[in-house]
Short mmCIF file of C-alpha atoms and ligand atoms in Angstrom, two decimals:
data_model
loop_
_atom_site.label_atom_id
_atom_site.label_comp_id
_atom_site.label_asym_id
_atom_site.label_seq_id
_atom_site.Cartn_x
_atom_site.Cartn_y
_atom_site.Cartn_z
CA MET A 1 0.00 0.00 -0.01
CA SER A 2 1.52 3.33 -1.07
CA ILE A 3 1.13 6.17 1.44
CA GLU A 4 3.55 8.61 -0.17
CA GLN A 5 1.10 11.49 -0.36
CA SER A 6 0.09 11.06 3.30
CA GLN A 7 3.76 11.04 4.24
CA SER A 8 4.40 14.22 2.22
CA ASP A 9 1.28 15.90 3.63
CA PHE A 10 2.30 14.95 7.17
CA GLU A 11 5.74 16.53 6.78
CA HIS A 12 4.12 19.66 5.36
CA ALA A 13 1.50 19.77 8.10
CA LYS A 14 4.11 19.36 10.84
CA ARG A 15 5.69 22.62 9.72
CA LEU A 16 2.41 24.44 10.17
CA LEU A 17 0.51 22.66 12.98
CA PRO A 18 1.68 21.31 16.39
CA GLY A 19 2.44 17.65 15.67
CA GLY A 20 0.98 18.16 12.20
CA VAL A 21 -2.53 17.75 13.57
CA ASN A 22 -5.42 19.64 15.14
CA SER A 23 -6.04 17.06 17.82
CA PRO A 24 -3.20 15.03 19.38
CA VAL A 25 -4.52 11.49 19.06
CA ARG A 26 -4.54 11.88 15.25
CA ALA A 27 -0.73 12.00 15.20
CA PHE A 28 -0.46 8.21 15.85
CA LYS A 29 1.96 8.78 18.79
CA GLY A 30 0.30 5.87 20.60
CA VAL A 31 0.80 3.39 17.75
CA GLY A 32 3.61 4.74 15.57
CA GLY A 33 3.55 5.10 11.80
CA THR A 34 2.19 7.79 9.52
CA PRO A 35 -1.30 9.22 9.96
CA ARG A 36 -3.37 8.84 6.86
CA PHE A 37 -4.65 12.06 5.31
CA PHE A 38 -8.22 11.42 4.18
CA ALA A 39 -9.57 12.84 0.94
CA ARG A 40 -13.17 11.64 1.17
CA ALA A 41 -15.50 9.22 2.92
CA PHE A 42 -18.78 7.49 2.16
CA GLY A 43 -20.78 4.99 4.17
CA SER A 44 -18.45 2.69 6.12
CA LYS A 45 -15.33 3.65 4.13
CA VAL A 46 -12.73 6.39 4.26
CA TYR A 47 -10.32 7.03 1.38
CA ASP A 48 -6.83 8.50 1.86
CA VAL A 49 -4.99 10.91 -0.45
CA ASP A 50 -3.13 7.98 -2.04
CA GLY A 51 -6.44 6.41 -3.01
CA ASN A 52 -6.37 3.62 -0.42
CA ALA A 53 -9.74 2.58 1.05
CA TYR A 54 -10.31 1.62 4.67
CA ILE A 55 -13.26 0.21 6.59
CA ASP A 56 -13.66 2.89 9.26
CA TYR A 57 -14.32 1.97 12.89
CA VAL A 58 -13.43 5.46 14.22
CA GLY A 59 -16.23 7.36 12.45
CA SER A 60 -14.73 10.73 13.40
CA TRP A 61 -14.59 9.41 17.03
CA GLY A 62 -18.27 8.57 17.13
CA PRO A 63 -20.38 11.12 15.21
CA MET A 64 -20.71 9.18 11.96
CA ILE A 65 -23.19 6.62 13.34
CA LEU A 66 -25.19 6.67 10.11
CA GLY A 67 -22.03 6.26 8.06
CA HIS A 68 -20.13 8.99 6.22
CA ALA A 69 -21.83 11.45 3.86
CA HIS A 70 -25.34 10.12 4.43
CA PRO A 71 -27.34 11.52 1.48
CA ASP A 72 -30.15 12.91 3.66
CA VAL A 73 -27.69 14.64 6.02
CA VAL A 74 -25.67 16.07 3.14
CA ARG A 75 -28.81 17.30 1.39
CA GLY A 76 -30.05 18.96 4.55
CA VAL A 77 -26.75 20.71 5.14
CA GLN A 78 -26.60 21.89 1.50
CA GLU A 79 -30.15 23.26 1.60
CA THR A 80 -29.52 25.05 4.89
CA ALA A 81 -26.15 26.48 3.86
CA ALA A 82 -27.71 28.09 0.84
CA LYS A 83 -29.93 30.06 3.23
CA GLY A 84 -27.07 31.38 5.36
CA MET A 85 -24.37 29.62 7.41
CA SER A 86 -24.86 31.36 10.75
CA PHE A 87 -26.99 34.23 12.09
CA GLY A 88 -25.74 34.81 15.63
CA ALA A 89 -29.43 35.09 16.40
CA PRO A 90 -32.20 32.61 17.29
CA CYS A 91 -33.46 30.30 14.54
CA GLU A 92 -36.27 27.74 14.44
CA LEU A 93 -33.85 24.88 13.81
CA GLU A 94 -32.58 25.34 17.40
CA ILE A 95 -36.13 24.83 18.67
CA GLU A 96 -36.57 21.72 16.53
CA LEU A 97 -33.33 20.11 17.66
CA ALA A 98 -33.93 21.06 21.29
CA GLU A 99 -37.39 19.45 21.22
CA LEU A 100 -35.99 16.32 19.62
CA VAL A 101 -33.12 15.89 22.10
CA ILE A 102 -35.41 16.62 25.10
CA ASP A 103 -37.78 13.94 23.78
CA MET A 104 -34.95 11.44 23.30
CA VAL A 105 -32.86 11.91 26.47
CA PRO A 106 -34.96 11.06 29.55
CA SER A 107 -33.42 13.40 32.17
CA ILE A 108 -33.19 16.55 30.05
CA GLU A 109 -35.95 19.17 30.56
CA VAL A 110 -34.00 22.23 29.39
CA ILE A 111 -30.94 22.25 27.13
CA ARG A 112 -28.22 24.65 25.95
CA PHE A 113 -26.32 24.05 22.69
CA VAL A 114 -22.60 24.75 22.46
CA ASN A 115 -19.93 23.82 19.87
CA SER A 116 -18.03 20.89 21.36
CA GLY A 117 -18.03 18.29 24.05
CA THR A 118 -15.40 20.29 25.91
CA GLU A 119 -17.66 23.33 26.02
CA ALA A 120 -20.50 21.14 27.23
CA THR A 121 -18.60 19.64 30.14
CA MET A 122 -16.86 22.85 31.21
CA SER A 123 -20.21 24.63 31.21
CA ALA A 124 -21.93 21.82 33.13
CA LEU A 125 -19.15 21.94 35.77
CA ARG A 126 -19.51 25.72 36.16
CA LEU A 127 -23.28 25.27 36.47
CA ALA A 128 -22.89 22.58 39.11
CA ARG A 129 -20.59 24.86 41.08
CA GLY A 130 -22.98 27.79 40.68
CA PHE A 131 -26.00 25.69 41.68
CA THR A 132 -24.43 24.08 44.76
CA GLY A 133 -22.10 26.90 45.84
CA ARG A 134 -19.34 24.31 46.15
CA ASP A 135 -15.99 24.38 44.30
CA LYS A 136 -14.54 20.85 44.30
CA PHE A 137 -15.63 18.00 42.06
CA ILE A 138 -14.83 14.33 41.46
CA LYS A 139 -13.71 12.77 38.20
CA PHE A 140 -12.21 9.34 37.56
CA ASP A 141 -8.73 8.26 36.54
CA GLY A 142 -8.94 7.59 32.82
CA GLY A 143 -12.12 9.60 32.45
CA TYR A 144 -11.78 12.18 29.69
CA HIS A 145 -14.14 15.16 29.59
CA GLY A 146 -12.40 17.41 27.05
CA HIS A 147 -9.53 19.78 27.62
CA ALA A 148 -10.87 22.41 30.06
CA ASP A 149 -8.26 23.05 32.78
CA GLY A 150 -10.10 21.35 35.65
CA PHE A 151 -10.38 18.06 33.76
CA LEU A 152 -6.68 17.83 32.81
CA VAL A 153 -5.83 16.46 36.23
CA LYS A 154 -4.45 13.12 37.31
CA ALA A 155 -4.64 11.36 40.64
CA GLY A 156 -2.70 13.20 43.28
CA SER A 157 0.52 11.48 44.40
CA GLY A 158 0.84 9.86 47.82
CA ALA A 159 -1.89 10.22 50.36
CA ALA A 160 -3.06 13.52 48.91
CA THR A 161 -6.48 13.16 47.46
CA PHE A 162 -6.07 16.43 45.58
CA GLY A 163 -5.51 16.25 41.83
CA GLU A 164 -2.25 17.21 40.18
CA PRO A 165 -2.08 18.93 36.74
CA ASP A 166 -1.92 16.44 33.88
CA SER A 167 -0.92 19.17 31.44
CA ALA A 168 1.46 22.12 31.46
CA GLY A 169 -0.40 25.36 31.91
CA VAL A 170 -2.93 24.07 34.43
CA PRO A 171 -2.31 25.95 37.72
CA ALA A 172 -1.64 23.60 40.66
CA ASP A 173 -4.02 25.63 42.85
CA TYR A 174 -6.75 25.07 40.28
CA ALA A 175 -6.04 21.36 39.93
CA LYS A 176 -6.47 20.95 43.69
CA LEU A 177 -10.19 21.48 43.24
CA THR A 178 -10.31 18.31 41.15
CA LEU A 179 -10.58 15.12 43.21
CA THR A 180 -9.94 11.83 41.50
CA ALA A 181 -10.72 8.17 42.12
CA PRO A 182 -10.35 4.90 40.15
CA PHE A 183 -13.34 3.55 38.20
CA ASN A 184 -15.39 1.03 40.15
CA ASP A 185 -13.80 2.02 43.47
CA LEU A 186 -16.71 3.16 45.65
CA ASP A 187 -14.66 3.21 48.84
CA ALA A 188 -12.35 5.82 47.28
CA VAL A 189 -15.37 7.96 46.36
CA LYS A 190 -16.78 7.65 49.89
CA ARG A 191 -13.39 8.68 51.33
CA LEU A 192 -13.31 11.78 49.12
CA PHE A 193 -16.72 12.88 50.40
CA ALA A 194 -15.67 12.18 53.99
CA GLU A 195 -12.48 14.24 53.57
CA ASN A 196 -14.24 17.09 51.73
CA ARG A 197 -17.59 17.27 53.53
CA ASN A 198 -20.03 19.74 51.91
CA GLU A 199 -17.33 20.93 49.49
CA ILE A 200 -18.02 18.69 46.47
CA ALA A 201 -20.29 20.21 43.82
CA CYS A 202 -20.61 17.14 41.60
CA ILE A 203 -19.32 13.89 40.30
CA ILE A 204 -18.74 13.84 36.53
CA VAL A 205 -18.48 10.40 34.93
CA GLU A 206 -18.72 8.85 31.50
CA PRO A 207 -21.50 6.33 32.21
CA VAL A 208 -19.87 4.18 29.55
CA PRO A 209 -16.20 5.21 29.68
CA GLY A 210 -14.58 5.22 26.24
CA ASN A 211 -11.35 7.09 26.88
CA THR A 212 -9.38 4.41 28.63
CA GLY A 213 -10.82 1.83 26.30
CA VAL A 214 -14.48 0.93 26.86
CA MET A 215 -15.27 0.17 30.51
CA ASP A 216 -18.32 -1.31 32.24
CA LEU A 217 -19.53 0.71 35.24
CA TYR A 218 -23.15 -0.53 35.17
CA SER A 219 -23.02 -4.28 35.78
CA THR A 220 -20.60 -3.59 38.65
CA GLY A 221 -23.32 -1.47 40.34
CA PHE A 222 -20.93 1.49 40.41
CA LEU A 223 -23.15 3.91 38.49
CA LYS A 224 -26.14 3.29 40.77
CA ALA A 225 -23.88 3.74 43.81
CA LEU A 226 -22.74 7.12 42.44
CA ARG A 227 -26.39 8.19 42.05
CA ASP A 228 -27.09 7.22 45.65
CA ILE A 229 -23.99 8.91 47.12
CA CYS A 230 -24.75 12.17 45.25
CA ASP A 231 -28.30 12.14 46.66
CA LYS A 232 -26.95 11.55 50.15
CA GLU A 233 -24.23 14.20 49.92
CA GLY A 234 -26.18 16.93 48.11
CA ALA A 235 -23.85 16.81 45.07
CA LEU A 236 -24.98 16.72 41.44
CA LEU A 237 -24.36 13.71 39.21
CA ILE A 238 -23.18 14.70 35.74
CA PHE A 239 -23.23 12.08 33.00
CA ASP A 240 -20.74 12.92 30.32
CA GLU A 241 -22.53 11.25 27.41
CA VAL A 242 -20.52 13.05 24.73
CA MET A 243 -19.37 9.67 23.42
CA CYS A 244 -22.03 7.19 24.63
CA GLY A 245 -25.01 9.50 24.11
CA PHE A 246 -27.14 8.34 21.17
CA ARG A 247 -24.48 5.59 20.79
CA VAL A 248 -25.51 2.91 23.29
CA ALA A 249 -29.24 3.64 23.03
CA GLU A 250 -31.55 6.29 21.56
CA GLY A 251 -31.62 7.97 24.97
CA GLY A 252 -27.99 7.19 25.78
CA ALA A 253 -26.60 5.35 28.76
CA GLN A 254 -29.16 6.89 31.15
CA GLN A 255 -31.97 5.25 29.17
CA ARG A 256 -30.09 1.96 28.68
CA PHE A 257 -29.31 1.68 32.39
CA GLY A 258 -32.33 3.50 33.86
CA ILE A 259 -30.14 5.77 35.99
CA MET A 260 -30.93 9.48 35.83
CA PRO A 261 -28.20 12.13 36.22
CA ASP A 262 -28.87 15.72 37.23
CA LEU A 263 -27.03 17.07 34.18
CA THR A 264 -26.04 15.43 30.88
CA CYS A 265 -23.28 16.50 28.49
CA LEU A 266 -23.64 15.65 24.82
CA GLY A 267 -21.54 16.01 21.69
CA LYS A 268 -20.34 14.02 18.65
CA ILE A 269 -23.47 12.28 17.25
CA ILE A 270 -25.73 15.24 18.22
CA GLY A 271 -24.11 17.29 15.42
CA GLY A 272 -23.94 14.51 12.82
CA GLY A 273 -20.31 15.47 12.07
CA LEU A 274 -20.71 19.24 12.46
CA PRO A 275 -19.52 21.02 15.63
CA VAL A 276 -22.33 20.68 18.22
CA GLY A 277 -22.19 20.04 21.94
CA ALA A 278 -24.94 20.45 24.50
CA TYR A 279 -25.65 20.25 28.18
CA GLY A 280 -28.99 19.88 29.80
CA GLY A 281 -30.94 18.59 32.73
CA ARG A 282 -33.56 19.43 35.31
CA GLU A 283 -35.29 22.75 34.73
CA GLU A 284 -34.51 23.87 38.32
CA ILE A 285 -30.79 23.59 37.57
CA MET A 286 -30.71 24.79 33.95
CA ARG A 287 -32.60 27.99 34.77
CA ARG A 288 -29.45 29.15 36.60
CA ILE A 289 -27.79 29.63 33.20
CA SER A 290 -27.54 33.15 31.75
CA PRO A 291 -29.63 35.01 30.79
CA ASP A 292 -32.18 33.25 33.07
CA GLY A 293 -29.70 33.04 35.93
CA PRO A 294 -26.27 34.03 37.24
CA VAL A 295 -24.07 31.31 35.65
CA TYR A 296 -22.59 32.82 32.52
CA GLN A 297 -21.96 30.84 29.30
CA ALA A 298 -22.02 32.02 25.70
CA GLY A 299 -20.90 31.14 22.15
CA THR A 300 -20.78 32.88 18.78
CA LEU A 301 -21.73 29.85 16.72
CA SER A 302 -23.81 28.03 19.28
CA GLY A 303 -27.03 26.74 17.67
CA ASN A 304 -26.09 27.80 14.16
CA PRO A 305 -28.55 26.56 11.56
CA LEU A 306 -26.08 24.42 9.61
CA ALA A 307 -25.05 22.35 12.62
CA MET A 308 -28.61 22.17 13.92
CA ARG A 309 -29.82 20.78 10.58
CA ALA A 310 -27.04 18.15 10.47
CA GLY A 311 -28.00 17.10 14.00
CA LEU A 312 -31.69 16.93 13.14
CA GLU A 313 -31.17 14.86 9.99
CA THR A 314 -28.93 12.49 11.97
CA LEU A 315 -30.91 12.03 15.20
CA THR A 316 -34.18 11.62 13.36
CA ARG A 317 -32.88 8.52 11.63
CA LEU A 318 -31.73 6.95 14.90
CA ARG A 319 -35.42 6.64 15.91
CA GLU A 320 -36.20 4.23 13.09
CA ALA A 321 -37.51 0.92 14.43
CA GLY A 322 -34.76 -1.61 15.13
CA PHE A 323 -31.87 0.82 14.50
CA TYR A 324 -30.01 0.08 17.74
CA ASP A 325 -30.70 -3.66 17.78
CA ALA A 326 -29.20 -3.99 14.32
CA LEU A 327 -26.20 -1.85 15.27
CA GLU A 328 -25.52 -3.83 18.42
CA GLN A 329 -25.89 -7.20 16.66
CA LYS A 330 -23.30 -6.16 14.07
CA THR A 331 -20.96 -4.98 16.83
CA THR A 332 -21.31 -8.20 18.82
CA ARG A 333 -20.61 -10.27 15.72
CA LEU A 334 -17.43 -8.30 15.03
CA VAL A 335 -16.20 -8.47 18.64
CA GLU A 336 -16.85 -12.21 18.88
CA GLY A 337 -15.07 -12.73 15.54
CA LEU A 338 -12.04 -10.76 16.67
CA LEU A 339 -11.81 -12.60 19.98
CA ALA A 340 -12.16 -15.97 18.20
CA GLY A 341 -9.27 -14.96 15.95
CA CYS A 342 -7.14 -14.06 19.01
CA ARG A 343 -7.95 -17.39 20.64
CA ASP A 344 -7.06 -19.34 17.50
CA ALA A 345 -3.76 -17.42 17.21
CA GLY A 346 -2.96 -17.92 20.90
CA VAL A 347 -3.07 -14.18 21.57
CA PRO A 348 -4.48 -13.33 25.02
CA ALA A 349 -7.26 -10.79 24.66
CA VAL A 350 -10.51 -9.63 26.21
CA ALA A 351 -13.07 -7.10 24.99
CA ASN A 352 -15.43 -4.61 26.61
CA GLN A 353 -18.51 -3.78 24.56
CA VAL A 354 -21.57 -1.69 25.34
CA GLY A 355 -24.00 -1.33 22.47
CA ALA A 356 -22.14 -0.19 19.35
CA MET A 357 -18.88 0.82 21.03
CA PHE A 358 -16.11 -1.59 22.00
CA THR A 359 -12.42 -2.07 22.73
CA VAL A 360 -10.32 -5.20 22.34
CA PHE A 361 -7.53 -5.33 24.92
CA PHE A 362 -4.45 -7.48 24.43
CA THR A 363 -3.97 -8.74 27.99
CA GLU A 364 -3.66 -11.84 30.15
CA LEU A 365 -6.31 -10.38 32.48
CA ASP A 366 -9.73 -12.04 32.42
CA ALA A 367 -11.35 -8.58 32.54
CA VAL A 368 -10.28 -4.94 32.21
CA ARG A 369 -12.07 -2.80 34.81
CA CYS A 370 -10.15 0.46 35.15
CA GLY A 371 -7.46 2.65 33.64
CA ALA A 372 -4.68 1.02 35.68
CA ASP A 373 -5.62 -2.39 34.18
CA VAL A 374 -4.92 -0.91 30.74
CA SER A 375 -1.67 0.94 31.53
CA THR A 376 -0.27 -1.88 33.66
CA HIS A 377 -1.61 -5.11 32.17
CA CYS A 378 -2.22 -4.50 28.46
CA ASP A 379 0.38 -5.10 25.72
CA LEU A 380 0.39 -1.59 24.23
CA ALA A 381 3.28 -2.41 21.88
CA PHE A 382 1.38 -5.37 20.44
CA PHE A 383 -1.66 -3.12 20.03
CA GLY A 384 0.48 -0.73 17.98
CA ARG A 385 1.71 -3.52 15.73
CA PHE A 386 -1.84 -4.89 15.34
CA PHE A 387 -3.22 -1.42 14.57
CA ASN A 388 -0.67 -0.71 11.82
CA ALA A 389 -0.98 -4.16 10.29
CA MET A 390 -4.78 -3.78 10.15
CA LEU A 391 -4.29 -0.37 8.53
CA ASP A 392 -2.22 -2.06 5.80
CA GLU A 393 -5.09 -4.54 5.37
CA GLY A 394 -7.51 -1.67 4.82
CA VAL A 395 -9.10 -1.52 8.27
CA TYR A 396 -9.00 1.73 10.25
CA LEU A 397 -9.21 1.17 14.02
CA ALA A 398 -8.74 3.82 16.73
CA PRO A 399 -4.99 4.64 16.92
CA SER A 400 -4.70 3.95 20.65
CA GLN A 401 -5.42 1.11 23.09
CA TYR A 402 -7.06 3.79 25.23
CA GLU A 403 -9.77 4.56 22.69
CA ALA A 404 -13.10 3.00 21.66
CA ALA A 405 -14.09 1.65 18.26
CA PHE A 406 -17.48 2.47 16.74
CA MET A 407 -19.90 0.64 14.43
CA SER A 408 -22.12 2.50 12.00
CA ALA A 409 -25.37 1.64 10.27
CA ALA A 410 -23.48 1.68 7.00
CA HIS A 411 -21.16 -1.19 7.90
CA SER A 412 -22.19 -4.26 5.90
CA ASP A 413 -21.93 -7.95 6.69
CA GLU A 414 -19.16 -8.05 4.07
CA ASP A 415 -17.27 -5.30 5.95
CA ILE A 416 -17.47 -7.30 9.17
CA ASP A 417 -16.47 -10.56 7.53
CA PHE A 418 -13.53 -8.79 5.84
CA THR A 419 -12.42 -7.22 9.14
CA ILE A 420 -12.53 -10.58 10.98
CA GLU A 421 -10.52 -12.30 8.20
CA ALA A 422 -8.04 -9.42 8.06
CA ALA A 423 -7.51 -9.74 11.80
CA ARG A 424 -6.89 -13.50 11.41
CA ARG A 425 -4.23 -12.80 8.76
CA VAL A 426 -2.60 -10.09 10.90
CA LEU A 427 -2.62 -12.17 14.10
CA ALA A 428 -1.07 -15.10 12.23
CA ARG A 429 1.71 -12.84 10.92
CA LEU A 430 2.34 -11.22 14.29
CA THR A 431 2.63 -14.56 16.11
CA THR A 432 5.01 -16.38 13.74
P1 KE4 B 1 -14.69 17.46 22.12
O1 KE4 B 1 -14.32 18.78 22.77
O2 KE4 B 1 -13.49 16.74 21.52
O3 KE4 B 1 -15.84 17.62 21.14
O4 KE4 B 1 -15.31 16.50 23.26
C1 KE4 B 1 -14.49 16.23 24.38
C2 KE4 B 1 -14.98 14.96 25.02
C3 KE4 B 1 -15.78 15.04 26.15
N1 KE4 B 1 -16.24 13.93 26.76
C4 KE4 B 1 -15.97 12.70 26.25
C5 KE4 B 1 -16.52 11.48 26.94
C6 KE4 B 1 -15.18 12.54 25.09
O5 KE4 B 1 -14.93 11.31 24.60
C7 KE4 B 1 -14.68 13.70 24.45
C8 KE4 B 1 -13.80 13.61 23.21
N2 KE4 B 1 -13.40 12.30 22.84
C9 KE4 B 1 -12.18 12.18 22.07
C10 KE4 B 1 -11.95 10.70 21.79
N3 KE4 B 1 -11.27 10.08 22.86
C11 KE4 B 1 -12.21 13.00 20.82
C12 KE4 B 1 -11.07 12.73 19.88
C13 KE4 B 1 -10.00 13.76 20.00
O6 KE4 B 1 -9.71 14.22 21.13
O7 KE4 B 1 -9.47 14.09 18.95
#
């Protein structure tokens, strides 16, 4: 497979952009090799600038659940663009998308649109602090909520329960307001509340974590326990459903699991590939947002008609009968096929799958339950070799063991069969 143009483009881009990319994970630092520059995409496939085709399981990190360039979405965007890209003023498309999302996501009564998942989570955190009058909050090791300062924090060293900056430029004093705990460790959460009585505004959690590989917090009872502890302690529970929202069920993880947060953050699929984020929840809380209330948040392009139309055309099609059952069945067949290939090749592996998102971990563990399991017990080097070999076979997986893979409605049975067979070829080569 020739990738000369991607290689040339990457060298050019590196002179102009940090790392040659506009988002770090795209630079392939976690897997090595040259990022592919894509020229176009349609359905389940992406095509690079050298003309190579790939079956795409990244789907722009989740948004392309219908498949790329869905004709109805493209037509809607084209029609809307011809009537003006953005007004910086209210438009009826905002009302339509708000009504649709409120109808789909059980806990949302009032919603605010923003332009990214990061904006959604940073705004929800500010709102939780404004609503409770408390400054500290809890997040989980391996949980990713975008790049706002307070979220770029790792577990504090030693006995300290305070967070430490996980990025240059995040003030230590600010990071101290971020408390961290491991996934599925309820005792650690209880200790944080005991040590910071009446100081914790909220817990923010991905109800289906996808940023340390896919994790399961539901069957362990952990999510329900977080709901109960927030009720007891007077803290808000924020579900960051930027990735799992509209992905694991029409109404997201909260509908799949029947656990209601106080606030929900959304992104990715809600914009159908255009920049849309949102946060929403109980009316009593959301009415604290400006201009109804004292918590300020704003955005030039928030709710612009183009992005609203892309979201409407996308979400509407998710409500078709049987959409999620079909998506989950395809995902299960793929995951089972990949694990069977690993078994037959003598490669130790397990997978976590919730709905149409999954991660295959190369590990001797019988289950992967938290971020430390990944960083300590997964063969990240083997993952890098597997990733690049699959790329050469024409299969585009997420370029990091810490990421999720996504199925779309456009993936065919032939795509899944091809992917399973390609994995068998790759595993055979990597183990001889
Ligand atoms: P954005 O600001 O990238 O739209 O959303 C941030 C965000 C918030 N919450 C969750 C649960 C997320 O997964 C994300 C973004 N996810 C990453 C994938 N791990 C986006 C890919 C990237 O950073 O380039």
